[in-house]
XYZ file of C-alpha atoms in Angstrom:
749
model
C -104.102 19.952 -97.504
C -105.617 23.129 -96.065
C -102.722 25.211 -97.364
C -103.410 23.846 -100.838
C -107.123 24.480 -100.327
C -106.361 28.119 -99.486
C -104.145 28.345 -102.569
C -106.840 26.897 -104.808
C -109.454 29.280 -103.409
C -107.186 32.277 -103.916
C -106.453 31.163 -107.467
C -110.185 30.789 -108.233
C -111.022 34.177 -106.708
C -108.237 35.959 -108.613
C -109.199 34.197 -111.837
C -112.820 35.296 -111.507
C -111.851 38.882 -110.689
C -109.073 39.450 -113.216
C -109.339 36.642 -115.776
C -105.628 35.886 -115.550
C -104.399 32.374 -114.881
C -100.836 33.531 -114.287
C -102.111 36.221 -111.942
C -104.133 33.614 -110.064
C -101.032 31.476 -109.603
C -99.060 34.427 -108.231
C -101.905 35.290 -105.847
C -102.124 31.677 -104.647
C -98.385 31.558 -103.950
C -98.351 34.909 -102.161
C -101.271 34.167 -99.819
C -101.127 30.442 -99.085
C -97.343 30.095 -99.064
C -96.427 33.539 -97.729
C -95.118 34.406 -94.299
C -98.411 34.282 -92.416
C -99.386 30.750 -93.424
C -95.813 29.446 -93.348
C -95.091 30.628 -89.814
C -98.538 29.728 -88.450
C -98.357 26.087 -89.561
C -98.379 24.887 -85.930
C -101.617 26.829 -85.281
C -103.884 24.398 -87.081
C -107.318 25.776 -86.179
C -106.323 29.240 -87.438
C -105.065 27.938 -90.780
C -108.001 25.592 -91.266
C -110.371 28.529 -90.741
C -108.441 30.947 -92.959
C -108.268 28.399 -95.782
C -112.010 29.000 -96.299
C -111.796 32.817 -96.521
C -110.991 33.061 -100.281
C -113.783 30.592 -101.033
C -116.300 32.562 -98.959
C -115.355 35.824 -100.673
C -115.646 34.087 -104.042
C -119.079 32.746 -103.098
C -120.264 36.159 -101.914
C -119.029 37.737 -105.121
C -120.988 35.161 -107.111
C -124.087 35.891 -105.007
C -123.846 39.542 -106.075
C -123.226 38.738 -109.720
C -124.993 35.471 -110.507
C -127.869 35.513 -108.027
C -128.526 34.077 -104.593
C -130.440 30.842 -105.256
C -127.460 28.511 -105.545
C -124.516 30.534 -104.343
C -126.002 31.890 -101.107
C -126.604 28.507 -99.388
C -123.301 27.228 -100.757
C -121.420 30.215 -99.312
C -123.267 29.870 -96.008
C -122.148 26.241 -95.799
C -118.542 27.299 -96.367
C -118.878 29.900 -93.615
C -120.257 27.212 -91.311
C -117.231 25.017 -92.026
C -114.948 27.957 -91.236
C -116.623 28.382 -87.843
C -116.420 24.652 -87.129
C -112.642 24.881 -87.550
C -112.747 26.143 -83.973
C -110.935 29.490 -84.258
C -113.403 32.063 -82.937
C -111.315 35.084 -83.912
C -111.039 34.018 -87.564
C -114.816 33.513 -87.673
C -115.429 36.991 -86.235
C -112.930 38.599 -88.610
C -114.504 36.898 -91.631
C -117.946 38.052 -90.548
C -116.611 41.595 -90.134
C -115.017 41.520 -93.599
C -118.177 40.131 -95.193
C -120.435 42.628 -93.424
C -118.103 45.490 -94.316
C -118.175 44.498 -97.984
C -121.955 44.364 -97.847
C -122.164 47.858 -96.364
C -119.718 49.395 -98.854
C -121.260 47.810 -101.936
C -124.780 48.686 -100.747
C -123.834 52.317 -100.102
C -122.213 52.706 -103.510
C -125.133 51.065 -105.277
C -127.595 53.141 -103.303
C -125.691 56.356 -104.014
C -125.612 55.669 -107.732
C -129.276 54.755 -107.809
C -130.335 57.813 -105.780
C -128.357 60.198 -107.961
C -129.839 58.617 -111.073
C -133.318 58.773 -109.592
C -132.959 62.462 -108.789
C -131.713 63.171 -112.259
C -134.645 61.324 -113.812
C -137.145 63.065 -111.573
C -135.629 66.400 -112.518
C -136.489 65.618 -116.155
C -140.012 64.398 -115.330
C -143.103 66.500 -115.854
C -143.722 66.886 -112.118
C -147.161 65.308 -112.259
C -148.953 64.733 -109.003
C -149.018 60.997 -109.647
C -145.225 60.848 -109.634
C -144.997 63.051 -106.559
C -147.479 60.893 -104.636
C -145.450 57.777 -105.393
C -142.122 59.329 -104.407
C -141.862 57.680 -100.981
C -142.692 54.215 -102.270
C -140.196 54.666 -105.094
C -137.376 55.610 -102.708
C -138.272 52.689 -100.446
C -138.191 50.281 -103.382
C -134.814 51.660 -104.452
C -133.440 51.335 -100.912
C -134.592 47.742 -100.555
C -133.274 46.735 -103.962
C -129.900 48.451 -103.786
C -129.084 47.386 -100.203
C -129.544 43.721 -101.062
C -125.743 43.076 -100.839
C -125.855 43.914 -97.123
C -128.813 41.642 -96.426
C -127.238 38.859 -98.450
C -124.020 39.176 -96.443
C -125.998 39.091 -93.195
C -127.903 36.011 -94.339
C -124.606 34.244 -95.105
C -123.209 35.157 -91.683
C -126.336 34.138 -89.754
C -126.879 30.958 -91.777
C -123.228 29.955 -91.377
C -123.449 30.528 -87.619
C -126.635 28.452 -87.442
C -124.904 25.551 -89.195
C -122.156 25.667 -86.549
C -124.519 26.262 -83.608
C -123.837 22.772 -82.261
C -120.343 24.055 -81.457
C -121.054 27.755 -80.960
C -123.704 27.464 -78.240
C -121.663 25.276 -75.850
C -118.563 27.377 -76.584
C -120.357 30.580 -75.625
C -121.646 28.881 -72.493
C -118.116 27.831 -71.544
C -116.712 31.290 -72.274
C -119.146 32.737 -69.746
C -117.324 30.923 -66.925
C -113.798 31.852 -68.026
C -111.724 34.994 -68.365
C -113.009 35.153 -71.954
C -116.403 36.271 -70.606
C -115.143 39.805 -71.058
C -111.523 40.628 -71.771
C -110.361 44.104 -70.904
C -109.173 46.234 -73.786
C -105.581 45.665 -72.706
C -106.105 41.881 -72.716
C -107.970 41.951 -76.031
C -105.134 43.853 -77.721
C -102.351 41.522 -76.627
C -100.182 40.636 -79.632
C -101.108 43.685 -81.657
C -99.109 44.270 -84.810
C -96.117 46.401 -83.942
C -95.198 48.768 -86.802
C -91.595 47.588 -87.082
C -92.833 44.051 -87.818
C -93.882 45.296 -91.263
C -90.207 45.261 -92.242
C -90.706 41.537 -92.872
C -92.693 42.481 -95.969
C -89.321 42.981 -97.651
C -86.887 41.242 -95.252
C -88.538 37.992 -94.149
C -85.708 36.728 -91.932
C -84.787 40.050 -90.365
C -85.718 39.158 -86.770
C -85.188 35.407 -86.691
C -81.421 34.937 -86.845
C -80.146 31.430 -86.155
C -77.431 30.533 -83.704
C -76.529 32.485 -80.564
C -78.250 35.666 -81.762
C -81.652 35.772 -80.009
C -84.929 36.588 -81.688
C -85.283 40.362 -81.500
C -88.684 41.010 -83.092
C -90.230 41.783 -79.651
C -93.054 39.302 -80.197
C -93.948 35.752 -81.097
C -91.975 34.751 -84.230
C -95.158 33.251 -85.705
C -96.765 36.697 -85.609
C -93.948 38.734 -87.103
C -93.634 37.531 -90.657
C -95.770 39.003 -93.431
C -93.597 38.291 -96.435
C -95.562 37.790 -99.670
C -92.627 38.080 -102.068
C -90.858 41.124 -103.470
C -92.314 40.794 -106.966
C -95.946 40.554 -105.747
C -95.341 43.718 -103.706
C -94.093 45.592 -106.768
C -96.939 44.201 -108.871
C -99.389 45.434 -106.236
C -97.973 48.914 -106.619
C -98.353 48.694 -110.414
C -101.986 47.613 -109.994
C -102.659 50.592 -107.736
C -101.078 53.355 -109.813
C -101.896 52.100 -113.321
C -105.348 50.554 -112.866
C -107.551 51.069 -115.918
C -110.885 52.804 -115.611
C -112.879 49.581 -115.863
C -111.086 47.896 -112.954
C -110.373 50.988 -110.851
C -113.412 50.613 -108.525
C -112.540 46.999 -107.723
C -108.869 47.844 -107.176
C -109.905 50.655 -104.831
C -112.269 48.368 -102.911
C -109.598 45.687 -102.372
C -106.940 48.260 -101.472
C -109.170 50.045 -98.947
C -110.186 46.724 -97.433
C -106.544 45.692 -97.063
C -105.624 49.004 -95.419
C -108.571 48.792 -92.999
C -107.573 45.264 -91.994
C -103.959 46.393 -91.521
C -105.082 49.249 -89.265
C -107.181 46.808 -87.218
C -104.161 44.486 -86.986
C -102.325 47.299 -85.187
C -104.761 46.741 -82.308
C -103.666 48.797 -79.316
C -101.326 50.881 -81.492
C -104.249 52.450 -83.413
C -107.577 53.787 -82.141
C -109.916 52.116 -84.736
C -109.628 48.769 -82.941
C -111.232 50.424 -79.934
C -114.381 50.937 -82.017
C -114.407 47.261 -83.008
C -113.877 46.237 -79.385
C -116.654 48.511 -78.078
C -119.340 48.133 -80.724
C -119.006 44.735 -82.441
C -120.119 41.759 -80.315
C -117.570 39.028 -79.767
C -114.346 41.004 -80.053
C -114.185 41.378 -76.269
C -113.805 37.571 -76.113
C -110.747 37.263 -78.416
C -107.258 38.702 -78.626
C -104.275 38.824 -81.017
C -105.434 41.592 -83.404
C -102.293 40.878 -85.452
C -104.210 38.057 -87.167
C -106.125 40.694 -89.145
C -102.945 40.935 -91.217
C -103.915 37.696 -92.980
C -106.701 39.599 -94.754
C -104.244 42.328 -95.732
C -101.985 39.686 -97.256
C -104.956 38.308 -99.200
C -105.659 41.818 -100.518
C -102.020 42.200 -101.584
C -102.156 38.823 -103.330
C -105.313 39.762 -105.256
C -103.884 43.135 -106.313
C -100.659 41.436 -107.391
C -102.750 39.157 -109.616
C -104.145 42.228 -111.347
C -100.625 43.591 -111.715
C -99.613 40.361 -113.448
C -102.570 40.657 -115.803
C -101.639 44.217 -116.684
C -97.998 43.329 -117.159
C -98.448 40.191 -119.260
C -101.723 40.520 -121.118
C -102.166 44.231 -121.774
C -100.374 46.140 -124.474
C -99.913 49.274 -122.377
C -96.221 50.109 -122.611
C -96.554 52.462 -119.638
C -97.159 49.506 -117.321
C -93.892 47.920 -118.385
C -92.086 51.227 -117.961
C -93.424 51.694 -114.435
C -92.484 48.146 -113.415
C -88.994 48.467 -114.892
C -88.485 51.814 -113.159
C -89.519 50.378 -109.816
C -87.251 47.396 -110.292
C -84.322 49.754 -110.877
C -85.167 51.784 -107.763
C -85.526 48.625 -105.677
C -82.192 47.333 -106.971
C -80.558 50.621 -106.038
C -81.875 50.425 -102.470
C -80.807 46.789 -102.181
C -77.340 47.634 -103.485
C -76.995 50.389 -100.914
C -78.104 47.973 -98.181
C -75.610 45.313 -99.284
C -72.789 47.872 -99.244
C -73.775 49.127 -95.782
C -74.083 45.585 -94.351
C -70.715 44.626 -95.815
C -69.133 47.716 -94.298
C -70.524 46.804 -90.888
C -69.211 43.253 -91.177
C -65.646 44.357 -91.903
C -65.672 46.499 -88.769
C -65.266 45.043 -85.316
C -68.700 44.065 -83.977
C -69.726 41.524 -81.342
C -70.824 38.025 -82.385
C -74.514 38.620 -81.751
C -74.679 41.812 -83.843
C -72.527 40.206 -86.519
C -74.945 37.299 -86.883
C -77.906 39.664 -87.205
C -76.126 41.624 -89.912
C -75.251 38.399 -91.717
C -78.927 37.428 -91.701
C -79.828 40.844 -93.073
C -77.163 40.493 -95.754
C -78.583 37.109 -96.778
C -82.002 38.682 -97.291
C -80.528 41.573 -99.273
C -78.507 39.296 -101.555
C -81.577 37.156 -102.210
C -83.554 40.283 -103.001
C -80.828 41.494 -105.380
C -80.829 38.165 -107.193
C -84.638 38.052 -107.532
C -84.958 41.669 -108.649
C -82.044 41.401 -111.055
C -83.388 38.280 -112.741
C -86.859 39.852 -112.949
C -85.384 42.937 -114.592
C -83.495 40.778 -117.088
C -86.569 38.672 -117.932
C -88.691 41.784 -118.405
C -86.076 43.386 -120.625
C -85.706 40.262 -122.777
C -89.458 40.032 -123.185
C -89.643 43.690 -124.221
C -87.042 43.143 -126.948
C -88.668 39.992 -128.326
C -92.365 39.678 -127.528
C -92.554 36.238 -129.120
C -91.093 34.712 -125.965
C -93.390 36.416 -123.474
C -94.739 33.082 -122.225
C -91.234 31.974 -121.301
C -90.690 35.268 -119.527
C -93.990 34.916 -117.658
C -93.089 31.416 -116.481
C -89.686 32.715 -115.412
C -91.302 35.427 -113.299
C -93.620 32.854 -111.714
C -90.660 30.633 -110.802
C -88.878 33.629 -109.293
C -91.939 34.443 -107.179
C -92.071 30.848 -105.917
C -88.355 30.730 -105.091
C -88.530 34.125 -103.394
C -91.503 33.167 -101.212
C -89.848 29.858 -100.299
C -87.168 31.806 -98.445
C -89.725 32.873 -95.845
C -89.177 29.699 -93.804
C -85.390 29.843 -93.851
C -85.299 30.317 -90.073
C -88.564 28.607 -89.091
C -88.016 26.598 -85.927
C -89.604 23.488 -87.449
C -87.839 23.651 -90.836
C -85.042 21.174 -90.148
C -86.822 19.085 -87.541
C -87.524 15.467 -88.292
C -91.177 15.861 -87.316
C -93.855 17.457 -89.446
C -94.960 21.003 -88.538
C -98.384 19.779 -87.398
C -96.725 18.008 -84.446
C -95.051 21.214 -83.292
C -96.603 22.260 -79.967
C -94.024 24.523 -78.395
C -91.060 26.803 -78.974
C -88.670 23.971 -78.140
C -88.482 20.246 -78.817
C -87.533 19.224 -75.269
C -90.158 16.507 -75.162
C -91.942 14.272 -77.620
C -94.138 11.148 -77.473
C -91.043 8.990 -77.761
C -89.035 11.025 -75.245
C -87.791 8.896 -72.335
C -89.467 11.114 -69.706
C -92.797 10.973 -71.513
C -92.603 7.208 -71.909
C -91.760 6.801 -68.219
C -94.711 8.937 -67.125
C -97.082 7.096 -69.451
C -95.940 3.801 -67.945
C -96.487 5.118 -64.412
C -99.965 6.248 -65.405
C -100.770 2.839 -66.892
C -99.654 0.924 -63.802
C -101.406 3.357 -61.428
C -104.831 2.790 -63.003
C -107.484 3.124 -61.634
C -105.780 5.652 -59.342
C -105.199 8.595 -61.654
C -102.641 11.235 -60.794
C -101.633 14.623 -62.117
C -98.264 16.005 -63.095
C -97.163 19.624 -62.774
C -94.412 21.062 -65.004
C -92.573 23.917 -63.268
C -90.035 25.607 -65.552
C -89.660 22.395 -67.548
C -89.873 23.971 -71.025
C -92.746 25.246 -73.139
C -93.353 21.815 -74.661
C -94.800 20.713 -71.325
C -97.614 23.257 -71.426
C -99.624 21.550 -74.162
C -97.595 18.389 -74.579
C -99.374 16.358 -71.850
C -102.730 16.975 -73.511
C -101.358 15.599 -76.787
C -99.659 12.616 -75.184
C -102.525 11.635 -72.863
C -101.014 12.676 -69.527
C -103.117 14.369 -66.841
C -101.506 17.729 -66.063
C -102.615 20.283 -63.504
C -101.526 23.111 -65.812
C -101.562 23.965 -69.498
C -101.583 26.897 -71.863
C -105.294 27.650 -71.771
C -107.488 30.718 -71.479
C -110.591 28.546 -71.183
C -110.115 27.364 -67.607
C -113.155 28.060 -65.421
C -112.160 30.983 -63.231
C -112.546 29.000 -60.003
C -109.938 26.438 -61.085
C -107.657 29.151 -62.460
C -107.739 30.990 -59.113
C -106.880 27.824 -57.192
C -104.073 26.935 -59.592
C -102.534 30.408 -59.416
C -102.664 30.289 -55.620
C -100.924 26.902 -55.712
C -98.136 27.884 -58.124
C -97.389 31.588 -57.569
C -95.245 30.850 -55.636
C -95.447 27.045 -55.429
C -97.387 25.957 -52.350
C -97.098 22.336 -51.325
C -100.450 22.134 -49.499
C -102.426 23.409 -52.454
C -100.466 21.196 -54.841
C -101.518 18.279 -52.640
C -105.108 19.428 -52.990
C -104.740 19.489 -56.791
C -103.629 15.849 -56.757
C -100.146 16.563 -58.134
C -98.189 13.310 -57.774
C -95.173 14.279 -59.910
C -93.466 17.677 -60.228
C -91.343 18.159 -63.374
C -88.595 20.733 -63.475
C -85.040 21.362 -64.584
C -84.356 22.852 -61.138
C -83.978 21.357 -57.690
C -86.889 21.482 -55.181
C -84.945 23.984 -53.059
C -84.954 26.390 -56.029
C -88.700 25.909 -56.610
C -90.303 25.889 -53.159
C -89.976 28.119 -50.112
C -87.845 26.791 -47.216
C -89.482 23.876 -45.462
C -91.800 23.053 -48.385
C -89.617 20.339 -49.922
C -90.620 17.614 -47.472
C -91.498 14.254 -48.956
C -90.427 15.269 -52.470
C -88.292 12.471 -53.875
C -86.296 12.459 -57.110
C -87.562 9.428 -59.014
C -86.352 10.102 -62.555
C -83.621 12.208 -64.089
C -83.593 12.837 -67.824
C -84.268 15.850 -70.046
C -86.143 17.131 -66.989
C -86.170 15.901 -63.410
C -89.233 14.166 -61.984
C -89.991 14.521 -58.260
C -92.645 12.380 -56.583
C -94.986 14.033 -54.075
C -96.027 11.437 -51.511
C -98.703 13.685 -49.965
C -100.810 14.190 -53.113
C -104.538 13.759 -52.548
C -106.234 10.896 -54.408
C -108.263 11.788 -57.490
C -111.491 10.612 -55.847
C -112.202 10.389 -52.108
C -114.991 10.378 -49.497
C -115.794 12.937 -46.798
C -118.405 12.640 -44.020
C -118.423 16.297 -43.021
C -119.409 19.197 -45.279
C -119.087 22.878 -44.484
C -120.887 25.544 -46.485
C -118.960 28.517 -47.795
C -120.514 31.890 -48.355
C -120.718 32.767 -52.046
C -118.529 35.831 -51.463
C -116.052 34.150 -49.125
C -112.439 34.238 -50.271
C -110.268 31.209 -50.948
C -109.878 29.295 -47.686
C -106.588 29.527 -45.851
C -103.909 27.061 -46.929
C -103.786 25.467 -43.476
C -107.567 25.071 -43.504
C -107.492 23.281 -46.851
C -104.627 21.054 -45.685
C -106.728 19.912 -42.716
C -109.634 18.825 -44.910
C -108.150 15.676 -46.368
C -110.579 12.741 -46.286
C -112.610 14.447 -43.593
C -114.220 17.725 -44.676
C -115.316 19.236 -47.934
C -116.171 22.902 -48.501
C -119.343 23.499 -50.530
C -120.982 26.608 -51.949
C -123.597 28.254 -49.763
C -126.295 27.957 -52.406
C -126.103 24.157 -52.334
C -129.141 22.407 -50.881
C -127.601 19.894 -48.506
C -128.998 17.675 -45.704
C -128.166 18.753 -42.178
C -126.978 15.326 -41.045
C -123.902 15.582 -43.309
C -122.998 19.146 -42.300
C -120.209 19.648 -39.799
C -121.392 20.435 -36.259
C -121.374 24.119 -35.375
C -117.939 25.350 -34.460
C -116.144 22.325 -35.894
C -114.093 22.418 -39.085
C -113.449 18.708 -39.519
C -115.205 15.426 -39.014
C -114.317 11.852 -38.124
C -112.505 9.637 -40.596
C -114.776 8.045 -43.149
C -115.185 4.302 -43.330
C -115.348 3.397 -46.990
C -113.593 3.555 -50.344
C -113.933 5.099 -53.825
C -112.280 3.970 -57.038
C -112.384 5.194 -60.642
C -113.347 2.335 -62.964
C -113.949 4.250 -66.217
C -112.414 7.546 -67.266
C -112.991 9.308 -70.609
C -113.278 12.908 -71.714
C -117.063 12.972 -71.293
C -117.768 10.147 -68.824
C -116.296 9.131 -65.478
C -117.580 6.104 -63.522
C -116.697 5.665 -59.836
C -117.396 2.623 -57.654
C -117.891 3.766 -54.038
C -118.735 2.087 -50.710
C -119.446 3.772 -47.374
C -120.916 2.666 -44.036
C -122.551 6.063 -43.511
C -123.811 8.994 -45.617
C -120.820 10.674 -47.236
C -119.775 13.181 -49.856
C -117.942 11.787 -52.881
C -115.411 14.270 -54.243
C -113.949 13.911 -57.735
C -111.026 16.288 -58.099
C -111.785 17.222 -61.681
C -112.794 20.767 -62.522
C -116.357 21.704 -61.667
C -118.472 22.912 -64.578
C -122.264 23.197 -64.952
C -122.097 21.074 -68.097
C -121.384 17.998 -65.959
C -124.202 15.870 -64.522
C -124.017 13.068 -62.007
C -126.164 10.009 -61.283
C -126.025 7.496 -58.438
C -127.115 3.979 -59.358
C -128.719 5.382 -62.505
C -130.697 8.116 -60.706
C -129.889 11.802 -61.428
C -128.679 13.636 -58.313
C -127.393 17.178 -57.670
C -123.807 18.102 -58.542
C -122.013 20.366 -56.061
C -118.969 22.602 -56.330
C -116.416 21.302 -53.835
C -113.410 23.157 -52.420
C -114.090 25.956 -54.903
C -112.896 24.029 -57.954
C -113.987 20.369 -57.958
C -117.090 18.146 -58.263
C -118.971 16.462 -55.488
C -122.206 14.622 -54.831
C -123.991 13.124 -51.826
C -123.914 9.352 -51.301
C -126.146 7.365 -48.948
C -124.653 4.532 -46.979
C -123.904 1.385 -48.947
C -122.248 0.430 -52.218
C -122.988 2.622 -55.249
C -122.031 3.252 -58.848
C -121.567 6.952 -59.524
C -121.464 8.223 -63.096
C -120.390 11.731 -64.146
C -121.525 12.675 -67.662
C -120.678 15.755 -69.696
C -123.755 17.223 -71.371
C -123.670 21.039 -71.757
C -126.996 22.754 -71.372
C -126.854 24.326 -74.832
C -125.611 21.278 -76.723
C -129.069 20.005 -77.678
C -130.433 23.458 -78.675
C -127.276 23.992 -80.718
C -127.670 20.626 -82.430
C -131.310 21.435 -83.171
C -130.422 24.799 -84.713
C -127.623 23.202 -86.757
C -129.989 20.514 -87.988
C -132.665 23.009 -88.989
C -130.079 25.269 -90.626
C -128.625 22.377 -92.607
C -132.102 21.337 -93.710
C -132.908 24.890 -94.815
C -129.692 25.137 -96.830
C -130.363 21.793 -98.512
C -133.918 22.869 -99.376
C -132.584 26.068 -100.946
C -130.098 24.077 -102.993
C -132.758 21.638 -104.155
C -135.184 24.431 -105.021
C -132.572 26.284 -107.037
C -133.352 25.999 -110.736
C -130.703 24.245 -112.777
C -127.891 24.672 -110.227
C -125.146 23.586 -112.613
C -126.250 26.178 -115.139
C -126.245 28.741 -112.351
C -122.674 27.876 -111.400
C -121.486 28.019 -114.996
C -123.333 31.282 -115.579
C -121.809 32.835 -112.472
C -118.350 31.662 -113.468
C -118.728 33.041 -116.989
C -119.854 36.370 -115.612
C -116.880 36.322 -113.273
C -114.286 35.887 -115.989
C -115.907 38.573 -118.134
C -114.624 41.200 -115.721
C -116.474 44.183 -114.398
C -116.989 45.306 -110.830
C -118.473 42.435 -108.829
C -120.210 44.609 -106.315
C -122.248 46.550 -108.822
C -123.026 44.037 -111.507
C -125.429 41.156 -111.442
C -127.420 38.915 -113.705
C -130.906 40.362 -114.163
C -133.981 38.731 -115.506
C -135.380 40.134 -118.737
C -137.949 42.104 -116.746
C -135.337 43.486 -114.377
C -133.106 44.420 -117.295
C -135.893 46.332 -119.025
C -136.706 48.119 -115.777
C -133.112 49.097 -115.181
C -132.836 50.588 -118.670
C -136.097 52.558 -118.715
C -135.906 56.304 -117.962
C -137.431 55.817 -114.514
C -134.705 53.413 -113.371
C -136.928 50.454 -112.627
C -140.040 52.463 -111.785
C -142.438 52.447 -114.731
C -144.113 55.609 -115.915
C -147.662 55.585 -114.527
C -149.254 56.632 -117.799
C -147.813 53.515 -119.458
C -148.992 51.053 -116.817
C -152.295 50.334 -118.580
C -150.923 50.217 -122.118
C -150.307 46.779 -123.658
C -146.713 45.874 -124.434
C -145.678 45.389 -128.017
C -144.652 41.966 -129.206
C -141.111 43.248 -129.509
């Protein structure tokens, strides 16, 4: 659905810009069904966010052309929905693109207005009145002509305010993770490597099937930018043969696409350093390669203009250029086919042979597409009565060509839909026998919850447990609080049994034996309990998920992670708390002692959800209740309905003080900035609705903006003016009336 939404938005944007339905269809195919979308299907939040980008650009264009009353709040709402998709990088990139467009259009408008103003003042009589009003005139010009920038900023800020209910808690969380500030090296991970651009013409170059490994030196989902061979050639036609009326718009889209491509290079090009240093938010995200999606959108829009020029215009030179390029492309493809065939007939190893066969498949497909396109174009040139048939034929060729982009996608032939793909392999699934066995163990163990730990069990086990409802000590996440991340890394690099006990790991999953995973002597009490796609080992020494301690020791805020032996001696006796915790002396360990007497009592989880955990506890003396879930300031705790302090226990977990007796302890998740974010979102939504209601005749405004869009012209420089604004813009003073005419009555005309 979101892929189709992206296609529809691209079609609408291309139709408004170029007034070509066929061009809009080509643009929609190239962007929404090209390599970026096709290979990123498993990354749902990214695609959901990017599906709004064409619509936001269309809305901003309509703001510039048709006025702000209706289109500005509508575009801000679309930007808010993009942010709520949950992909922070896509939101930042869209804001950067929108702000950059605002700056460019404002500068060009301002430059034209200033040059016109100077020219008009040069022809004026130099009266003192005009000279005295010079500063106010320039200020008025600056305010009026920089309106595109302010409108873009309003859209960005208003969209962020609508999504504040998600943004504020997310920023709070990021402050406690490694995303608080990524180094430049971390922020430029997965930059676009220049050789990846070969997939613009050879989509399956790096992803050979069979024994030949992937050799694109990166994630396969990030190394495919195929938009179709014909759209690429049409983009070139649009660039070199653009008519004078559309040349500014073509230049704007082309420059924007090149800038986004340079930013996609990340660490391979210095401009990304400027973005990282000077634009807030880009030190929290990585994978600059995702900027390439905007470059692909630019290519799609330029290809739409190439289609318009090829099909609807009578300029024979356009046809000649396209035919010439088709012949050149066919010559290169023919040379490549001959070279690949020559390599295949020689003696090469199986791996190299399979790569060459994949390359040959791409070349033969390219030869077929280019040859048919050349034949259709030639037939249309000889008999122009059948140009519609030729145009439809070209469209079908574009669709078939782009469809080849997923020939080697890892999910193409799998029985499950791409949106269930959560790893590079399909080793596990909800109906896998290992998963079903673990889910059954978890059901029977309730209320005693346990954790699993996959160690070299396959990539599916990184995110799979979260999808299936299993509690895992690990996961592919950059949003762990740093204190839990540090403890986990100490427990797994290399695997340390004592710290795994502390993490509550009941089952270890691996394709290897314990002797291959743990140091000598660390395999005690690990029992093989299930053997399937992966082996499952039970750890009999795992700590319970919730337990009581009667002795607390305060740690200095700068003290390092306690020694492994010290942590191992804490079970059910001592808990380590931060030094800034206000704690009663009667629960602290006596001076010089590191452990206390065994506690007399029990604790049991009775309710467990994502945002609420209820524990029933009983103790004959004051004790500390420790819940071995990750500590985070967004959690609050109450005892028998009364709010009490939450403490950070053993560096990574939650704890609270319990008096003697039987108590109900409730942990609730309520981030500090959730309510302020909800308030801002509510006020922003109300403001946008008020603007929509106050807009005069909104349906007429939409139709007027659409009509202006399909009439052509440069969207950044043209707008609908009122009668007064139109008369001002056409008078010799460029919107500034001659002072000697101010007091004269206007004629009826």
